[in-house]
Short mmCIF file of C-alpha atoms in Angstrom, two decimals:
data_model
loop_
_atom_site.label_atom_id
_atom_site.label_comp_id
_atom_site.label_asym_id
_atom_site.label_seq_id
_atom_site.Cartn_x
_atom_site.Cartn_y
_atom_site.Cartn_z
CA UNK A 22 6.41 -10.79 -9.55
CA UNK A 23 8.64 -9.21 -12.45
CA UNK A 24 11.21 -7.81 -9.75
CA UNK A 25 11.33 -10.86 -7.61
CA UNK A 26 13.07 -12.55 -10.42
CA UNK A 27 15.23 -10.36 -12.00
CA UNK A 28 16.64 -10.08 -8.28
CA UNK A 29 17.28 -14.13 -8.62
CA UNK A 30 18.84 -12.84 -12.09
CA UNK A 31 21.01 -10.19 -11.32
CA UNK A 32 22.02 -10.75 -7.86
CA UNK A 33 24.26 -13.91 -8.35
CA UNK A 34 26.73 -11.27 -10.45
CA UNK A 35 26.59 -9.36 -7.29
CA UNK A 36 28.40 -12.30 -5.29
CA UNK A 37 25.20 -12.82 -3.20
CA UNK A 38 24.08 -16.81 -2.28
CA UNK A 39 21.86 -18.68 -2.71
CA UNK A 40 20.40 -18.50 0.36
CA UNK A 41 20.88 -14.31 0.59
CA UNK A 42 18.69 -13.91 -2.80
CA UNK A 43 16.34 -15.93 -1.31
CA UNK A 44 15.75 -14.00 1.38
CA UNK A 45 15.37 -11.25 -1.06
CA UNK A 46 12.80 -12.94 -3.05
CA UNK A 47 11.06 -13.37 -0.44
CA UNK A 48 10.92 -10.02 1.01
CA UNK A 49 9.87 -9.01 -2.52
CA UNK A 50 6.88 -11.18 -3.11
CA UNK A 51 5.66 -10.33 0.19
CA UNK A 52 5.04 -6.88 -0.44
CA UNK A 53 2.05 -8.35 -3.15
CA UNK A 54 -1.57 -7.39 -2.25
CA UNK A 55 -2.52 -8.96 -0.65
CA UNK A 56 0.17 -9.20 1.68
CA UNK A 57 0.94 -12.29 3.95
CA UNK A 58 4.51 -11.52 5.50
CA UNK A 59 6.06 -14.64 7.28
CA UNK A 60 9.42 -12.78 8.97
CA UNK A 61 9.89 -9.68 10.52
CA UNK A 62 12.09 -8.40 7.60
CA UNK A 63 8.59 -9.04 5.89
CA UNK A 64 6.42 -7.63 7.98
CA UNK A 65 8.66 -4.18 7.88
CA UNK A 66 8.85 -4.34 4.24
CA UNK A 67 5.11 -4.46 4.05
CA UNK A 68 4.63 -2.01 6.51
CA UNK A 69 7.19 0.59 4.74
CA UNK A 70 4.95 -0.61 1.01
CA UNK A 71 1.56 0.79 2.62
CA UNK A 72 3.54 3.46 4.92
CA UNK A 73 1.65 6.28 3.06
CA UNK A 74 -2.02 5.30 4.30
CA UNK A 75 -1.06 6.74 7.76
CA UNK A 76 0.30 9.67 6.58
CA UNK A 77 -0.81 13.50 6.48
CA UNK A 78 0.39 13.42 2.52
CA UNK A 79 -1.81 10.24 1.63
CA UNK A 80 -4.39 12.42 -0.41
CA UNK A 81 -2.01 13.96 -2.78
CA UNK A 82 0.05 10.06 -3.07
CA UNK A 83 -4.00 8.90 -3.29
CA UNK A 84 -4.47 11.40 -6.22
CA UNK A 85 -1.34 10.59 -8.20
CA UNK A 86 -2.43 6.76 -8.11
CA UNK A 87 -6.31 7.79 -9.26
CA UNK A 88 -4.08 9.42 -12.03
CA UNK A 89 -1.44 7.13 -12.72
CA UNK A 90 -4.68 4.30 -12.95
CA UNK A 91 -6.53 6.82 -15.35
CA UNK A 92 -3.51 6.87 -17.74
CA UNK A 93 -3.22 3.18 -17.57
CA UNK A 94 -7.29 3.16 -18.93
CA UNK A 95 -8.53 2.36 -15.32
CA UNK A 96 -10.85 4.76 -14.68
CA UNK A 97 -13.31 5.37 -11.80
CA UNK A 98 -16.24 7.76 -10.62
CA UNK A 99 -15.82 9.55 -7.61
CA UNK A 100 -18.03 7.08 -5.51
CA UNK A 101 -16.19 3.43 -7.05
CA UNK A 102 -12.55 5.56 -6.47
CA UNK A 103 -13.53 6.98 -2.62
CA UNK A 104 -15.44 3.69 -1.80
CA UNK A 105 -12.59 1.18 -3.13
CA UNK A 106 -9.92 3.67 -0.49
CA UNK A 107 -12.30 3.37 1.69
CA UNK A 108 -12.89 0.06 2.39
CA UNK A 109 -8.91 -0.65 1.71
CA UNK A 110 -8.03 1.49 4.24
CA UNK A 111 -10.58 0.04 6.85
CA UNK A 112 -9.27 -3.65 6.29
CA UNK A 113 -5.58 -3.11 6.10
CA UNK A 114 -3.42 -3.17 9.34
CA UNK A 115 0.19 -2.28 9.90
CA UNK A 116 1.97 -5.84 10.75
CA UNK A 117 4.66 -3.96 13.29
CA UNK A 118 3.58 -2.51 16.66
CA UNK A 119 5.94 0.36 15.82
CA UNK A 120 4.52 0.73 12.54
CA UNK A 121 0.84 1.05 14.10
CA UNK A 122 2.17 3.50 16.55
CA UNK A 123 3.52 6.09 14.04
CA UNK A 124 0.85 5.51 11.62
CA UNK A 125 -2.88 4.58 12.82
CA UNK A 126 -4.02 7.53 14.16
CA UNK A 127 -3.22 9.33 10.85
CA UNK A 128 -4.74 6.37 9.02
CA UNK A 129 -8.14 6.90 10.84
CA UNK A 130 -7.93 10.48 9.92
CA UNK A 131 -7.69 9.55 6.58
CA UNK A 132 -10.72 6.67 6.93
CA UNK A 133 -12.75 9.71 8.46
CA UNK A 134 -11.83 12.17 4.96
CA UNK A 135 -12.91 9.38 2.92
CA UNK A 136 -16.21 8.89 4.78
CA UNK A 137 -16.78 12.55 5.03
CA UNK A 138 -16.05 12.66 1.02
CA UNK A 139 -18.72 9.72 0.57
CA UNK A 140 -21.13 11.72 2.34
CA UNK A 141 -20.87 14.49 0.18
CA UNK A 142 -21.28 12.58 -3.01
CA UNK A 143 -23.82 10.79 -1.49
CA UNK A 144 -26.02 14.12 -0.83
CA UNK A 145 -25.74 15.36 -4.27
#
């Protein structure tokens, strides 16, 4: 991951150790899909990377990716775009019980637009 090591670039100049950037890296890489956090500074990281699919804003952040992903020549139909969210949001899990707290009741909500969205594409 690009940021991963320009942190193990730039940090040294910052007086951080060896063992600090590290740390950093670390905390970095694990925020990759998917994600497979090891410490708890991880697991929070991870949590706070995905934080938007349990909240009330995720369809407009949703929208903006669709869009960013258009402009970058990715470009899906309705179904492939609501399908793909779909079955993202249905396997991902917050790795912090506080993080599940706040956040997965809003996260079904969203699972239930998507279905509901699916349904209607499905019917025309």
């Amino acid at each position: 991951m690009i940021s991963a090591r320009i942190a193990a670039q730039v940090l040294p100049g910052f007086g951080y150790t060896k063992e600090q950037i590290e740390v950093v890296r670390w905390a970095i890489l694990a925020t990759a899909l998917p994600q497979y956090p090891t410490t708890l500074l991880e697991e929070i990281l991870t949590d706070a990377d995905l934080d938007v699919l349990g909240r009330d804003d995720f369809m407009s952040h949703n929208d903006d990716l669709r869009r960013e992903l258009a402009f970058l020549g990715k470009e899906y139909s309705d179904i492939e775009w609501y399908t793909n969210q779909l079955t993202f949001l249905e396997s991902h899990t917050y790795f912090t019980a506080s993080a599940r707290k706040v956040r997965d009741e809003q996260k079904r909500i969203n699972i239930a637009w998507l279905k509901r969205q699916l349904e209607e594409l499905n019917k025309s």
